[in-house]
Coordinates of C-alpha atoms and ligand atoms in Angstrom, one line a residue:
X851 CA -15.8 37.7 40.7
X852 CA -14.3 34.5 39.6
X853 CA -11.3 33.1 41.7
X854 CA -10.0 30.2 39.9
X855 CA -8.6 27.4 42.3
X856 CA -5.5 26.6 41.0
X857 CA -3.4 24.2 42.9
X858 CA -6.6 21.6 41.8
X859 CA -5.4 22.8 38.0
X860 CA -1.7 20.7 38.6
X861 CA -2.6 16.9 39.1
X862 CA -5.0 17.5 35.8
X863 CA -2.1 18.6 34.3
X864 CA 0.1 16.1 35.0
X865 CA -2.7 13.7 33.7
X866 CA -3.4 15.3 30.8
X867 CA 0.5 15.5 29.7
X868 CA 0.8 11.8 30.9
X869 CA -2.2 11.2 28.1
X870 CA -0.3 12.8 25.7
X871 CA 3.2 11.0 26.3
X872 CA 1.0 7.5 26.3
X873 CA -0.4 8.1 22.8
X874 CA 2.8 9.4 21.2
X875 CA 4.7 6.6 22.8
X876 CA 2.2 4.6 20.9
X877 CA 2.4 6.0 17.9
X878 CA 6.4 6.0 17.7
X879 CA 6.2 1.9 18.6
X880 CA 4.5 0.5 15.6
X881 CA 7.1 -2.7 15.0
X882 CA 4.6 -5.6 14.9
X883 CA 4.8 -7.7 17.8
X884 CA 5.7 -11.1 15.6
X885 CA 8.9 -9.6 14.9
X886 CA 11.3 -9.1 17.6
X887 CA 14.5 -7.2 17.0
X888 CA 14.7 -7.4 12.8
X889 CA 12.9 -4.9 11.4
X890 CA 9.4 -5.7 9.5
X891 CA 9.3 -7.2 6.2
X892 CA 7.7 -5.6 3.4
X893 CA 4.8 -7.6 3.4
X894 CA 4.0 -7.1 7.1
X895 CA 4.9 -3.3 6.8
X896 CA 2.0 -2.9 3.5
X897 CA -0.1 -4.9 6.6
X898 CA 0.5 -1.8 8.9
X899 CA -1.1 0.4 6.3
X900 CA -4.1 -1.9 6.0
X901 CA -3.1 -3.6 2.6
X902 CA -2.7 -7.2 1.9
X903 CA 1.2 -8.5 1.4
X904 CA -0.2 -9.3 -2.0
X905 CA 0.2 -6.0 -3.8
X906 CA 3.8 -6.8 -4.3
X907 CA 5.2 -10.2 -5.9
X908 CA 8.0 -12.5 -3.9
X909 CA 11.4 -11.5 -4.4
X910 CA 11.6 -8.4 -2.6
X911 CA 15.4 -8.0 -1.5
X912 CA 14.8 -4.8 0.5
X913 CA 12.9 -1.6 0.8
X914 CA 13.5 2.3 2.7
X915 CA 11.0 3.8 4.2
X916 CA 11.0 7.5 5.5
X917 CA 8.0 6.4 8.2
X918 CA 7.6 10.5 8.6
X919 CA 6.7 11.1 5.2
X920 CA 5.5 7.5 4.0
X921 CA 8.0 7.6 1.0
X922 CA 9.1 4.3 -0.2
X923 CA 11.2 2.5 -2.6
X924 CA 11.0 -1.2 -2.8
X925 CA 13.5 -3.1 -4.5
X926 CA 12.7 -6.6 -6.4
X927 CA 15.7 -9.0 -7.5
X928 CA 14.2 -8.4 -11.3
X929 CA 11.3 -7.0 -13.0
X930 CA 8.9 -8.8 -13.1
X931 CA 5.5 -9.8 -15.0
X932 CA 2.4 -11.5 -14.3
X933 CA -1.3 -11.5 -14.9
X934 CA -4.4 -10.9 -12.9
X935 CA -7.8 -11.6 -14.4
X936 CA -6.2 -11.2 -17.8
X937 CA -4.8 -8.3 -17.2
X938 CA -0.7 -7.9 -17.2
X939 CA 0.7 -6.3 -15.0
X940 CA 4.1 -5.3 -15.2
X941 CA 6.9 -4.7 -11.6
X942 CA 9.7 -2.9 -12.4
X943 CA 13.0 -4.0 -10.3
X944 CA 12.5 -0.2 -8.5
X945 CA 9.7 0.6 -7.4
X946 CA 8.7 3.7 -5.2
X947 CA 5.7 5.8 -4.0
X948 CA 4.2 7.8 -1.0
X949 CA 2.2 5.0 1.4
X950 CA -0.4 6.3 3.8
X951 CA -3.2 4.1 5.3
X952 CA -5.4 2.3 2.6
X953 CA -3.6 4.6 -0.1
X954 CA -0.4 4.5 -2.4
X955 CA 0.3 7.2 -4.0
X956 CA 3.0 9.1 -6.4
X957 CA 3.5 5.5 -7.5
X958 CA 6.1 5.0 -10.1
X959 CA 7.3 0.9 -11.4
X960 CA 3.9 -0.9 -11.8
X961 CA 2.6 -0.8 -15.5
X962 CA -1.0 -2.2 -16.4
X963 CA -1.7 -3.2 -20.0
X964 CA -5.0 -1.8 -20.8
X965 CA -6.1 -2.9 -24.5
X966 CA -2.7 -2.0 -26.4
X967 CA -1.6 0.3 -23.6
X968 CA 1.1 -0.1 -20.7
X969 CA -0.2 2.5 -18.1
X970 CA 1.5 3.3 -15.2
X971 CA -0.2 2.6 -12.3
X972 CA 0.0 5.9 -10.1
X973 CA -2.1 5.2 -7.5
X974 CA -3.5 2.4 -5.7
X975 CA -6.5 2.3 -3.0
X976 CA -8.4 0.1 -0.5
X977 CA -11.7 0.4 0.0
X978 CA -13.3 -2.1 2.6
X979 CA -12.8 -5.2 0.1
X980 CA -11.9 -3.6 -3.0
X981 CA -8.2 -3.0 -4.2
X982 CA -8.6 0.2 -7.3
X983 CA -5.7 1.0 -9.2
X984 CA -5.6 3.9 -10.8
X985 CA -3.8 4.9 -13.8
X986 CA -5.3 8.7 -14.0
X987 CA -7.7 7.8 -16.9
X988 CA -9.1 4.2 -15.6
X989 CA -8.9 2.5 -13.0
X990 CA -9.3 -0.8 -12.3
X991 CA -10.7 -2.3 -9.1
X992 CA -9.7 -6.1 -7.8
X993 CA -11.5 -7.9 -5.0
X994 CA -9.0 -7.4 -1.7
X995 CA -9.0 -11.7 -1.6
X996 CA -6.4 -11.6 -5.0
X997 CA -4.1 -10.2 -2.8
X998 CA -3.5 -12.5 0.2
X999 CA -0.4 -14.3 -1.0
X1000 CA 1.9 -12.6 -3.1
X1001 CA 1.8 -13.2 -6.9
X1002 CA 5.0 -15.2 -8.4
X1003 CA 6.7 -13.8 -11.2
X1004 CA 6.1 -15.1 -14.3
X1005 CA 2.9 -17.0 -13.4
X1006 CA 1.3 -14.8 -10.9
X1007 CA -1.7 -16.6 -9.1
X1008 CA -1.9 -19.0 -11.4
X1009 CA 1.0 -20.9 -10.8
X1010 CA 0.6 -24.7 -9.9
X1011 CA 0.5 -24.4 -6.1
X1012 CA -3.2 -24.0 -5.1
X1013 CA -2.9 -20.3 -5.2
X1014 CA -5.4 -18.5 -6.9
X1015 CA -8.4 -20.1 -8.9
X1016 CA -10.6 -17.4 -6.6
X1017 CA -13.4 -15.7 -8.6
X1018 CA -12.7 -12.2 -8.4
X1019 CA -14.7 -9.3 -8.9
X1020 CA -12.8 -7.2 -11.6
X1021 CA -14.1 -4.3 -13.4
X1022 CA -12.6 -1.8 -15.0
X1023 CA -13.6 1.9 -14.9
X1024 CA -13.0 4.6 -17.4
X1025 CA -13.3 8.0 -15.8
X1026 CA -13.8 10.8 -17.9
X1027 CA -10.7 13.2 -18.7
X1028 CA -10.6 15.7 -15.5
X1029 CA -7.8 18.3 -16.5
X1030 CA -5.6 19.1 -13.0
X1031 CA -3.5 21.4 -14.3
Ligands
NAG1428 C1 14.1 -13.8 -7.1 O1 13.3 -14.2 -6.0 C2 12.4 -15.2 -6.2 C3 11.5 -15.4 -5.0 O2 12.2 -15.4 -3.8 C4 13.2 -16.5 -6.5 O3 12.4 -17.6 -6.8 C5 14.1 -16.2 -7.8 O4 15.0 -17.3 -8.0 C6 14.9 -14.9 -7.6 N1 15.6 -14.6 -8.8 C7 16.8 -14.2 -8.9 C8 17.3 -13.8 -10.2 O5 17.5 -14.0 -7.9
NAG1429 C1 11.9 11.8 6.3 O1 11.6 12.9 5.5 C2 11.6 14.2 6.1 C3 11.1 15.2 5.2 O2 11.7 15.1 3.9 C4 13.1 14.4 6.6 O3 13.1 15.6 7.2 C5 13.5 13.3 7.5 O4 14.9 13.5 7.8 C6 13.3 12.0 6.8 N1 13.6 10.9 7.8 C7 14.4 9.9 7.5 C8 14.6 8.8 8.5 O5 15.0 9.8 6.4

């Protein structure tokens, strides 16, 4: 017959709980240590969820973020346009999506022009060194190294500052049509 000791059962307890507390204190205090009492910018939160500040161009005025749920909306002071390996990519002044690590998702206010096509952009994904965005039918993937510095409007990488210049590996995937619905 099994008599289990149970005043030994407490302290455990109490450690175990203590555990517990320690990681979701850790979880809830995620504000990067560079920044003191403002709250992150944009570019150092996309750096929380492993992507480079690059995936968004300068002039971001402000952003919300529902940290529970990883919605966002980010707002720009215009639209704005730029290209990428000859590719054009389009910013709307709105832009808004569900963020999760290495993933973007439910993305609406990025536009790619593929041949005569703008396509919206509805998902974007990091995998180790490679940026794919995804506009259902293609995707497109962009060596992570584009995306250190944030693009200018108008010029993009390319604009008389240094920036840019880096040989990137771009390709472009079609994927066959997979019906969801
Ligand atoms: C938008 O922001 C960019 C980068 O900060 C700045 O160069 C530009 O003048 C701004 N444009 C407007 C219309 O405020
Ligand atoms: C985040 O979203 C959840 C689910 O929609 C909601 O219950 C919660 O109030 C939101 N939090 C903030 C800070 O808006």
């Amino acid at each position: 017959m099994f008599s289990s000791p149970k005043s030994p059962q407490t302290p455990m307890d109490s450690l175990a709980t203590l555990g517990i507390l320690f990681v979701s204190l850790s979880l809830f205090t995620t504000s990067p240590a560079a920044t003191s009492d403002s709250s992150p910018t944009v570019y150092e939160l996309l750096a929380e969820y492993d992507f480079p500040p690059g995936l968004l161009p300068k002039g971001v005025t402000g952003y919300e973020l529902n940290s529970t749920t990883g919605k966002f909306t980010v707002y720009l002071n215009k639209t704005c346009s730029f290209t990428i390996d000859g590719y054009n990519l389009k910013y709307k002044s709105e832009i808004s999506g569900t963020i999760s690590t290495d993933k973007i998702k439910d993305l609406k206010g990025i536009q790619v022009k593929v041949l005569f096509f703008w396509l919206n952009i509805v998902e974007v994904t990091k995998d180790g060194d490679e940026i794919e965005f995804s506009v259902g039918i293609a995707s497109a993937d962009f060596s992570v190294d584009n995306f250190y510095e944030s693009p200018e409007c108008g010029c993009g990488f390319d604009c008389d500052n240094g920036i840019g210049g880096k040989a990137s590996k771009f390709r472009l995937n079609f994927r066959p049509f997979v019906s969801d619905s």
